[in-house]
Coordinates of C-alpha atoms in Angstrom, one line a residue:
X94 CA -7.6 18.0 30.2
X95 CA -5.9 18.1 27.1
X96 CA -6.5 19.5 23.6
X97 CA -5.6 18.1 20.5
X98 CA -8.1 19.5 17.2
X99 CA -9.2 17.3 14.5
X100 CA -7.5 17.8 10.9
X101 CA -9.2 16.6 7.9
X102 CA -7.7 16.0 5.2
X103 CA -10.1 15.4 1.3
X104 CA -8.3 13.1 -0.8
X105 CA -10.9 12.8 -3.1
X106 CA -11.4 14.9 -6.0
X107 CA -14.7 15.6 -4.4
X108 CA -16.3 18.7 -2.9
X109 CA -16.8 17.9 0.7
X110 CA -18.6 19.7 3.3
X111 CA -18.4 19.5 7.4
X112 CA -22.4 19.8 8.6
X113 CA -22.3 19.3 12.2
X114 CA -20.7 17.4 14.8
X115 CA -21.8 15.3 18.0
X116 CA -20.3 14.3 21.4
X117 CA -21.3 11.2 22.8
X118 CA -19.6 10.0 26.0
X119 CA -17.7 6.6 25.3
X120 CA -19.7 3.6 26.4
X121 CA -18.5 1.4 29.2
X122 CA -20.3 -1.2 29.0
X123 CA -18.9 -5.4 27.0
X124 CA -18.4 -4.5 23.5
X125 CA -19.9 -6.3 20.6
X126 CA -17.4 -5.1 18.2
X127 CA -15.2 -7.8 16.9
X128 CA -11.8 -5.3 16.4
X129 CA -9.0 -6.2 18.3
X130 CA -5.9 -5.6 19.9
X131 CA -3.6 -8.8 19.2
X132 CA -0.9 -9.8 20.8
X133 CA 1.7 -11.6 18.6
X134 CA 4.1 -15.0 19.9
X135 CA 6.1 -15.3 17.2
X136 CA 6.8 -19.9 16.7
X137 CA 10.0 -20.9 15.7
X138 CA 7.9 -21.7 12.4
X139 CA 5.8 -18.5 12.2
X140 CA 2.8 -19.9 13.0
X141 CA 0.8 -17.1 15.2
X142 CA -0.8 -17.2 18.2
X143 CA -3.5 -14.8 19.3
X144 CA -4.5 -12.8 22.4
X145 CA -6.9 -10.7 22.5
X146 CA -8.5 -8.0 24.1
X147 CA -11.7 -6.0 23.0
X148 CA -11.9 -2.8 22.0
X149 CA -14.0 0.1 23.7
X150 CA -16.0 0.1 19.8
X151 CA -19.5 0.7 19.5
X152 CA -21.6 1.1 16.2
X153 CA -23.5 3.2 15.2
X154 CA -26.8 1.7 16.9
X155 CA -25.2 1.8 19.9
X156 CA -24.9 5.3 19.8
X157 CA -27.9 6.0 19.6
X158 CA -29.7 3.4 21.9
X159 CA -26.4 3.3 25.1
X160 CA -25.3 7.0 24.4
X161 CA -26.3 10.7 25.3
X162 CA -25.7 13.8 23.2
X163 CA -23.5 15.9 25.2
X164 CA -22.4 18.6 22.8
X165 CA -24.1 19.3 19.3
X166 CA -22.7 21.9 17.0
X167 CA -23.9 22.9 13.4
X168 CA -20.8 24.1 10.9
X169 CA -20.6 24.7 7.4
X170 CA -17.2 24.2 6.8
X171 CA -16.0 23.9 3.2
X172 CA -12.7 21.0 2.6
X173 CA -11.6 21.7 -1.2
X174 CA -10.3 18.8 -2.7
X175 CA -7.1 17.3 -2.0
X176 CA -6.8 19.6 0.9
X177 CA -6.7 19.4 4.5
X178 CA -7.9 21.5 7.4
X179 CA -8.0 22.0 10.5
X180 CA -11.4 22.3 12.5
X181 CA -11.9 23.5 16.0
X182 CA -13.4 20.2 17.5
X183 CA -11.5 18.4 20.1
X184 CA -11.1 14.9 20.2
X185 CA -9.3 14.6 23.1
X186 CA -10.7 14.5 27.1
X187 CA -13.4 16.7 28.3
X188 CA -16.5 16.8 31.1
X189 CA -19.2 15.1 30.6
X190 CA -22.1 17.0 31.7
X191 CA -23.8 14.2 32.6
X192 CA -21.3 12.9 35.3
X193 CA -19.0 15.4 35.2
X194 CA -16.4 12.2 35.2
X195 CA -13.3 13.0 32.4
X196 CA -14.6 11.3 29.5
X197 CA -12.5 9.7 26.6
X198 CA -16.1 10.8 23.6
X199 CA -17.0 9.7 20.7
X200 CA -17.7 12.3 17.9
X201 CA -20.4 11.4 15.2
X202 CA -19.5 13.9 11.7
X203 CA -22.5 14.8 9.1
X204 CA -21.1 15.7 5.5
X205 CA -22.2 16.2 2.0
X206 CA -20.2 14.9 0.2
X207 CA -21.3 16.0 -4.0
X208 CA -24.5 16.7 -3.1
X209 CA -24.7 13.4 -0.7
X210 CA -25.4 13.2 3.0
X211 CA -22.9 11.1 4.9
X212 CA -22.4 9.9 8.6
X213 CA -19.3 8.8 10.2
X214 CA -18.6 7.8 13.8
X215 CA -14.8 8.1 15.2
X216 CA -14.5 6.5 18.4
X217 CA -11.2 7.9 20.3
X218 CA -9.6 4.1 20.0
X219 CA -10.7 2.5 17.1
X220 CA -7.4 2.7 14.3
X221 CA -9.3 0.2 11.2
X222 CA -10.5 2.4 8.1
X223 CA -14.8 2.2 8.4
X224 CA -16.9 3.2 5.3
X225 CA -19.0 6.1 6.1
X226 CA -22.8 5.5 6.4
X227 CA -24.7 6.9 3.3
X228 CA -27.8 9.0 4.9
X229 CA -29.4 10.1 1.2
X230 CA -31.5 8.0 -0.7
X231 CA -30.5 6.2 -4.0
X232 CA -26.4 7.3 -2.9
X233 CA -24.2 6.6 -5.2
X234 CA -20.5 6.8 -4.2
X235 CA -18.8 5.4 -1.5
X236 CA -16.0 7.0 1.1
X237 CA -13.5 5.5 3.3
X238 CA -12.3 7.1 6.3
X239 CA -8.9 6.3 7.9
X240 CA -8.7 7.7 11.3
X241 CA -5.5 8.2 13.2
X242 CA -6.3 8.4 17.1
X243 CA -3.4 9.6 18.7
X244 CA -2.3 12.8 16.3
X245 CA -5.9 13.1 15.6
X246 CA -6.5 12.8 12.0
X247 CA -9.0 12.0 9.3
X248 CA -8.4 11.6 6.2
X249 CA -11.2 10.7 3.6
X250 CA -11.3 8.3 0.1
X251 CA -13.4 7.9 -2.7
X252 CA -13.8 4.1 -2.4
X253 CA -11.8 2.0 -4.7
X254 CA -11.8 -1.8 -5.4
X255 CA -9.3 -2.8 -5.1
X256 CA -9.2 -6.0 -7.0
X257 CA -9.8 -3.6 -10.5
X258 CA -8.5 -0.2 -9.0
X259 CA -7.0 0.4 -12.6
X260 CA -10.2 0.3 -14.2
X261 CA -10.7 4.6 -13.6
X262 CA -7.7 5.1 -14.7
X263 CA -7.0 6.7 -18.2
X264 CA -4.7 4.7 -20.4
X265 CA -2.1 7.9 -21.2
X266 CA -0.7 7.1 -18.1
X267 CA 2.7 6.0 -17.8
X268 CA 3.5 3.5 -14.9
X269 CA 5.9 5.8 -13.4
X270 CA 3.8 7.8 -12.6
X271 CA 1.0 6.4 -11.0
X272 CA 1.4 4.7 -7.3
X273 CA 1.7 1.6 -6.7
X274 CA 1.7 -0.6 -4.1
X275 CA 3.6 -3.9 -3.8
X276 CA 5.1 -6.7 -1.6
X277 CA 8.1 -8.0 -0.6
X278 CA 9.5 -11.5 -1.6
X279 CA 5.8 -12.2 -2.4
X280 CA 5.7 -15.6 -2.6
X281 CA 7.0 -16.1 1.6
X282 CA 3.7 -16.5 3.2
X283 CA 4.0 -20.0 3.7
X284 CA 4.3 -21.3 7.3
X285 CA 8.6 -21.1 7.6
X286 CA 11.8 -19.4 9.5
X287 CA 10.4 -16.3 11.4
X288 CA 13.2 -14.9 9.4
X289 CA 11.9 -15.5 5.5
X290 CA 8.5 -15.5 5.9
X291 CA 7.9 -11.8 4.5
X292 CA 4.2 -11.6 4.4
X293 CA 0.3 -12.6 5.8
X294 CA -1.5 -13.6 3.1
X295 CA -1.1 -15.3 -0.3
X296 CA -0.6 -13.9 -3.5
X297 CA -3.6 -14.4 -5.0
X298 CA -5.1 -12.6 -1.9
X299 CA -2.5 -9.4 -2.5
X300 CA -3.9 -9.2 -6.2
X301 CA -7.1 -9.1 -4.7
X302 CA -6.1 -6.5 -2.4
X303 CA -4.9 -4.2 -4.9
X304 CA -1.0 -5.2 -5.0
X305 CA 0.3 -5.0 -8.3
X306 CA 4.0 -5.0 -8.0
X307 CA 5.2 -8.9 -7.3
X308 CA 8.3 -9.1 -6.2
X309 CA 9.4 -13.6 -6.8
X310 CA 12.9 -14.7 -6.1
X311 CA 13.7 -18.0 -8.1
X312 CA 16.2 -21.3 -8.3
X313 CA 16.1 -22.9 -11.4
X314 CA 15.8 -27.2 -10.2
X315 CA 18.4 -28.2 -12.6
X316 CA 21.7 -26.0 -13.1
X317 CA 22.4 -27.0 -16.7
X318 CA 18.9 -28.9 -18.5
X319 CA 17.1 -26.4 -20.1
X320 CA 14.3 -28.6 -20.9
X321 CA 12.9 -28.5 -16.7
X322 CA 11.0 -25.5 -16.5
X323 CA 10.9 -26.1 -12.9
X324 CA 11.8 -22.8 -10.9
X325 CA 11.7 -22.9 -7.2
X326 CA 10.2 -19.6 -4.8
X327 CA 13.6 -18.9 -2.6
X328 CA 14.4 -15.9 0.0
X329 CA 17.9 -15.9 -0.3
X330 CA 19.1 -19.9 1.0
X331 CA 16.0 -21.1 2.2
X332 CA 12.9 -22.3 0.6
X333 CA 9.6 -19.8 1.4
X334 CA 8.3 -23.4 3.1
X335 CA 9.5 -25.2 5.4
X336 CA 7.4 -28.2 3.6
X337 CA 9.6 -28.4 0.9
X338 CA 9.6 -26.6 -2.9
X339 CA 6.8 -24.7 -4.1
X340 CA 6.9 -24.0 -8.1
X341 CA 6.6 -20.6 -10.2
X342 CA 4.5 -22.3 -12.5
X343 CA 1.5 -22.6 -9.7
X344 CA 2.1 -19.5 -9.1
X345 CA 2.1 -18.2 -12.2
X346 CA -1.2 -20.0 -13.3
X347 CA -2.9 -18.2 -10.2
X348 CA -1.9 -14.9 -11.8
X349 CA -2.4 -15.5 -14.9
X350 CA -5.9 -16.4 -13.8
X351 CA -6.3 -13.2 -12.4
X352 CA -5.6 -11.5 -15.1
X353 CA -8.1 -13.4 -17.2
X354 CA -10.5 -12.0 -15.0
X355 CA -9.2 -8.8 -14.4
X356 CA -8.2 -7.5 -17.8
X357 CA -8.3 -3.5 -16.9
X358 CA -4.9 -4.4 -14.9
X359 CA -1.0 -4.9 -15.4
X360 CA 1.2 -6.6 -12.9
X361 CA 4.7 -5.4 -12.6
X362 CA 7.3 -8.5 -11.3
X363 CA 10.1 -8.4 -10.9
X364 CA 12.9 -12.0 -10.9
X365 CA 15.8 -12.7 -9.9
X366 CA 18.1 -15.4 -9.0
X367 CA 18.6 -16.7 -5.4
X368 CA 18.9 -20.2 -3.3
X369 CA 22.0 -22.3 -3.2
X370 CA 22.2 -24.0 -7.1
X371 CA 24.5 -24.2 -9.0
X372 CA 22.1 -22.5 -12.0
X373 CA 23.7 -18.9 -13.8
X374 CA 21.7 -15.8 -14.6
X375 CA 21.6 -16.9 -18.3
X376 CA 20.6 -19.6 -17.0
X377 CA 17.4 -18.6 -16.2
X378 CA 16.7 -16.4 -18.5
X379 CA 16.3 -19.6 -20.8
X380 CA 14.1 -21.0 -19.0
X381 CA 12.1 -18.0 -18.3
X382 CA 12.3 -17.4 -22.4
X383 CA 11.3 -20.6 -23.0
X384 CA 8.9 -22.1 -20.5
X385 CA 7.1 -19.0 -19.8
X386 CA 7.7 -15.9 -22.2
X387 CA 7.3 -17.5 -25.1
X388 CA 4.1 -19.7 -24.1
X389 CA 1.8 -17.1 -23.1
X390 CA 3.7 -14.2 -24.9
X391 CA 0.0 -12.2 -24.4
X392 CA 0.5 -11.6 -21.0
X393 CA 3.6 -10.8 -21.2
X394 CA 5.1 -7.3 -21.8
X395 CA 9.3 -7.8 -22.0
X396 CA 10.2 -4.5 -24.1
X397 CA 13.0 -2.4 -22.1
X398 CA 11.2 0.5 -21.5
X399 CA 8.4 1.9 -18.8
X400 CA 5.3 1.5 -20.6
X401 CA 1.7 3.4 -20.5
X402 CA -1.1 1.4 -19.0
X403 CA -2.8 1.4 -22.1
X404 CA 0.0 -0.6 -23.3
X405 CA 0.4 -3.8 -20.4
X406 CA -3.2 -4.4 -19.3
X407 CA -4.0 -7.7 -18.3
X408 CA 0.0 -8.5 -18.5
X409 CA 2.8 -8.7 -17.0
X410 CA 5.7 -6.2 -16.5
X411 CA 9.3 -7.5 -16.3
X412 CA 11.9 -6.0 -13.9
X413 CA 14.8 -8.2 -14.4
X414 CA 17.3 -8.5 -11.7
X415 CA 18.9 -11.0 -13.5
X416 CA 21.6 -11.3 -16.7
X417 CA 22.1 -12.9 -19.7
X418 CA 24.9 -13.7 -22.2
X419 CA 25.6 -12.4 -25.7
X420 CA 24.7 -15.2 -27.9
X421 CA 20.9 -14.8 -25.9
X422 CA 21.1 -10.5 -26.4
X423 CA 21.7 -11.6 -30.4
X424 CA 19.3 -14.1 -30.7
X425 CA 16.4 -12.7 -28.3
X426 CA 16.8 -9.2 -27.2
X427 CA 18.7 -6.8 -29.3
X428 CA 16.7 -4.4 -28.0
X429 CA 17.0 -5.0 -24.3
X430 CA 14.9 -8.1 -22.7
X431 CA 13.0 -6.7 -19.6
X432 CA 13.5 -2.9 -18.0
X433 CA 17.3 -3.9 -16.7
X434 CA 16.7 -3.6 -12.9
X435 CA 20.4 -5.5 -12.5
X436 CA 22.5 -3.2 -11.4
X437 CA 20.8 -2.7 -8.0
X438 CA 22.7 -1.3 -5.4
X439 CA 23.0 -2.8 -2.2
X440 CA 21.0 -1.9 0.7
X441 CA 21.2 2.2 -0.3
X442 CA 18.7 4.2 0.8
X443 CA 18.7 6.3 -2.3
X444 CA 20.6 4.2 -5.8
X445 CA 19.9 5.4 -9.7
X446 CA 20.5 2.5 -11.6
X447 CA 22.7 2.6 -15.3
X448 CA 20.1 3.6 -17.3
X449 CA 17.8 6.0 -15.6
X450 CA 14.7 4.5 -15.3
X451 CA 15.2 2.9 -11.6
X452 CA 15.3 5.1 -8.9
X453 CA 15.2 2.9 -5.7
X454 CA 15.5 3.3 -1.7
X455 CA 15.9 -0.9 -0.8
X456 CA 18.1 0.2 2.6
X457 CA 17.5 -3.3 4.5
X458 CA 19.8 -4.1 7.0
X459 CA 18.4 -2.8 9.9
X460 CA 21.0 -3.7 12.8
X461 CA 18.9 -3.4 16.2
X462 CA 14.9 -2.4 16.8
X463 CA 15.9 1.5 17.9
X464 CA 17.3 1.9 14.3
X465 CA 13.5 1.4 12.6
X466 CA 13.1 5.0 13.4
X467 CA 16.6 5.2 10.8
X468 CA 15.2 3.6 8.0
X469 CA 11.2 5.2 8.5
X470 CA 12.8 8.0 7.1
X471 CA 14.6 6.8 4.4
X472 CA 11.4 6.2 3.2
X473 CA 9.9 8.5 3.6
X474 CA 12.4 10.8 1.9
X475 CA 12.1 8.7 -0.8
X476 CA 7.9 9.0 -0.9
X477 CA 8.2 12.9 -1.0
X478 CA 11.5 12.4 -4.3
X479 CA 8.7 10.1 -5.8
X480 CA 5.9 13.3 -5.5
X481 CA 8.5 15.5 -6.6
X482 CA 9.4 13.6 -10.0
X483 CA 5.9 12.9 -10.5
X484 CA 4.0 16.4 -9.9
X485 CA 0.5 16.2 -10.6
X486 CA 0.6 18.7 -14.0
X487 CA -0.9 17.6 -17.6
X488 CA 2.4 17.7 -18.7
X489 CA 4.1 14.8 -16.8
X490 CA 6.0 12.5 -18.1
X491 CA 8.7 11.0 -15.6
X492 CA 10.3 8.4 -17.3
X493 CA 12.0 7.4 -14.2
X494 CA 10.5 4.0 -11.8
X495 CA 10.5 5.2 -8.5
X496 CA 11.2 2.1 -6.1
X497 CA 10.6 1.9 -2.4
X498 CA 10.9 -0.8 -0.3
X499 CA 9.8 -0.4 2.7
X500 CA 10.9 -3.6 4.3
X501 CA 14.2 -4.4 6.4
X502 CA 15.4 -7.6 8.6
X503 CA 18.1 -8.3 10.6
X504 CA 17.9 -12.4 10.3
X505 CA 20.5 -12.8 14.3
X506 CA 17.9 -10.4 15.9
X507 CA 14.4 -12.0 16.8
X508 CA 13.1 -7.9 17.2
X509 CA 14.4 -7.3 13.6
X510 CA 12.7 -10.3 12.1
X511 CA 10.0 -8.8 8.6
X512 CA 6.6 -9.6 10.9
X513 CA 7.9 -7.3 13.6
X514 CA 10.0 -4.2 12.3
X515 CA 6.2 -4.1 9.6
X516 CA 4.5 -3.9 12.8
X517 CA 6.1 -0.2 13.2
X518 CA 7.1 0.8 9.9
X519 CA 3.4 0.3 8.2
X520 CA 1.8 2.0 10.3
X521 CA 4.7 4.3 10.4
X522 CA 4.4 4.7 6.5
X523 CA 0.4 5.0 7.0
X524 CA 0.6 8.0 8.6
X525 CA 3.2 9.9 6.7
X526 CA 0.7 9.0 3.6
X527 CA -2.4 10.3 5.0
X528 CA -0.4 13.8 7.0
X529 CA 2.6 13.9 5.0
X530 CA 2.3 13.0 1.8
X531 CA 1.3 15.2 -1.1
X532 CA -0.7 17.0 1.8
X533 CA -1.7 21.1 1.8
X534 CA -3.1 22.3 4.9
X535 CA -6.2 24.4 3.3
X536 CA -6.0 28.4 4.0
X537 CA -8.3 30.6 1.9
X538 CA -5.9 34.5 2.3
X539 CA -3.3 32.1 0.5
X540 CA -3.0 30.3 -2.9
X541 CA -1.7 26.7 -2.4
X542 CA 0.6 24.7 -5.3
X543 CA -0.7 21.9 -6.6
X544 CA 1.8 20.9 -8.2
X545 CA 4.0 18.6 -5.1
X546 CA 0.4 18.0 -3.4
X547 CA -1.1 16.4 -6.6
X548 CA 2.5 14.3 -7.1
X549 CA 2.8 10.0 -6.8
X550 CA 4.2 8.1 -3.4
X551 CA 5.7 5.0 -7.3
X552 CA 6.0 1.4 -5.4
X553 CA 6.0 1.1 -1.8
X554 CA 6.8 -2.5 -1.6
X555 CA 5.5 -4.0 2.2
X556 CA 6.7 -6.5 4.1
X557 CA 3.1 -8.5 6.2
X558 CA 0.1 -6.5 4.2
X559 CA -3.3 -7.5 4.8
X560 CA -2.0 -8.7 8.3
X561 CA -5.3 -9.5 10.0
X562 CA -7.2 -8.4 7.3
X563 CA -5.8 -4.5 7.5
X564 CA -5.2 -3.4 4.1
X565 CA -5.0 0.4 4.7
X566 CA -1.5 1.2 3.2
X567 CA -2.4 -0.5 0.2
X568 CA -6.1 2.0 -0.2
X569 CA -3.7 5.2 0.9
X570 CA -1.5 4.4 -1.7
X571 CA -3.9 4.0 -3.9
X572 CA -6.0 7.1 -3.0
X573 CA -2.9 8.9 -4.6
X574 CA -3.9 8.0 -8.0
X575 CA -6.9 10.3 -8.0
X576 CA -5.4 13.5 -8.1
X577 CA -3.0 11.8 -11.4
X578 CA -6.6 10.4 -12.8
X579 CA -8.3 13.6 -12.5
X580 CA -5.5 15.9 -14.3
X581 CA -5.2 13.8 -17.5
X582 CA -8.8 13.1 -17.6
X583 CA -8.8 16.9 -17.9
X584 CA -11.3 17.1 -14.6
X585 CA -9.4 18.3 -11.5
X586 CA -10.3 21.2 -9.4

């Protein structure tokens, strides 16, 4: 029998104590849970078909009525805010005292959090987040648990309403200090070739589930007519759909509607010209300004600096990945127009743009599936850079925006299409953020420096977020803002 000790990370600003743990035999009866292991068979059009194998996952009521506790222990284990503790609780196989058989136990943990009691049931096979069950009357706090079965690691986060997560952050925070989830080729969620499709769900659903960085590639329908506002949504040389073209106007109507409904939020929007048309960057700049930004000026922040959150609530912050000519600059942008992201090193694991405002990891050419580990390493290193640069001290005011593309592909290798790479890359990033990023193992005998352990992630830009309703990576990225919130609000522990 192997032994793996449960490690618990308190990623919140709340006081937390583990009071009791119980171990149950894993049930062997037919499960009633809706959780599944899914196997995808990519089709030419990337319309996913799935087969499902039920997991042996059981509800708290099932544990109460259909299984027996074979170990109960009262403990008193304090887990301070933003700290991690390695417990003596084994999550590995154990010998049942009832049958003498080797079983994979389920665990039940009872916590006191901010004076209120909560319960969490952990399955040896479940790897999807869940809310702790409140045991106290009138519980006012929601706690999210993310459990990593392969490493016996549990992260506890204060629940954030994904559609309005910026509402609890102070206006004084620079966007460069935030942990912001984003999507790569955000509108590429339609039926398309598997090498073109990058996202599982619509931009609207992305926004309501916490995404605040949109990456959009555009091609003007006309290369000469400035009266034509039509901009096609593209990915490289291709439309984002096999069914003709979708237009930027329709997308922006949905984005504006989201901002109207959630005015506490700000969205960074990266715009770039791609496609096979003959239009120039300057032509795109004129169309965007005339037909979009000037028509809704209150919805856009187009200054060339990185703003504070309070300046841009309810707005789109322009990251400009296209050039414009001298005449445009003279007439419209003498002090710059948008955050300049034009000098972007191609396929680079680390680059700094000439203005020093953007620090970017955008290595994307994964030549074979064995090289995905290399990409994972680049993402992790850039997360560490972002944490160090945004160390959570009251005087922190990083002027550099860290952009970390956790996306990659290879057009010629089916195993390296975006969905397949994301299936390996996203879980690896989630595990890194839970276990390593901004994490300090608590020691009563040794003082811990909280500065790096309370830094941010910067912008983390991913493919296929929300696939099968799984937003755990977004939740973990957002949890990293809690330290920034408490420091700048003057309530840090």
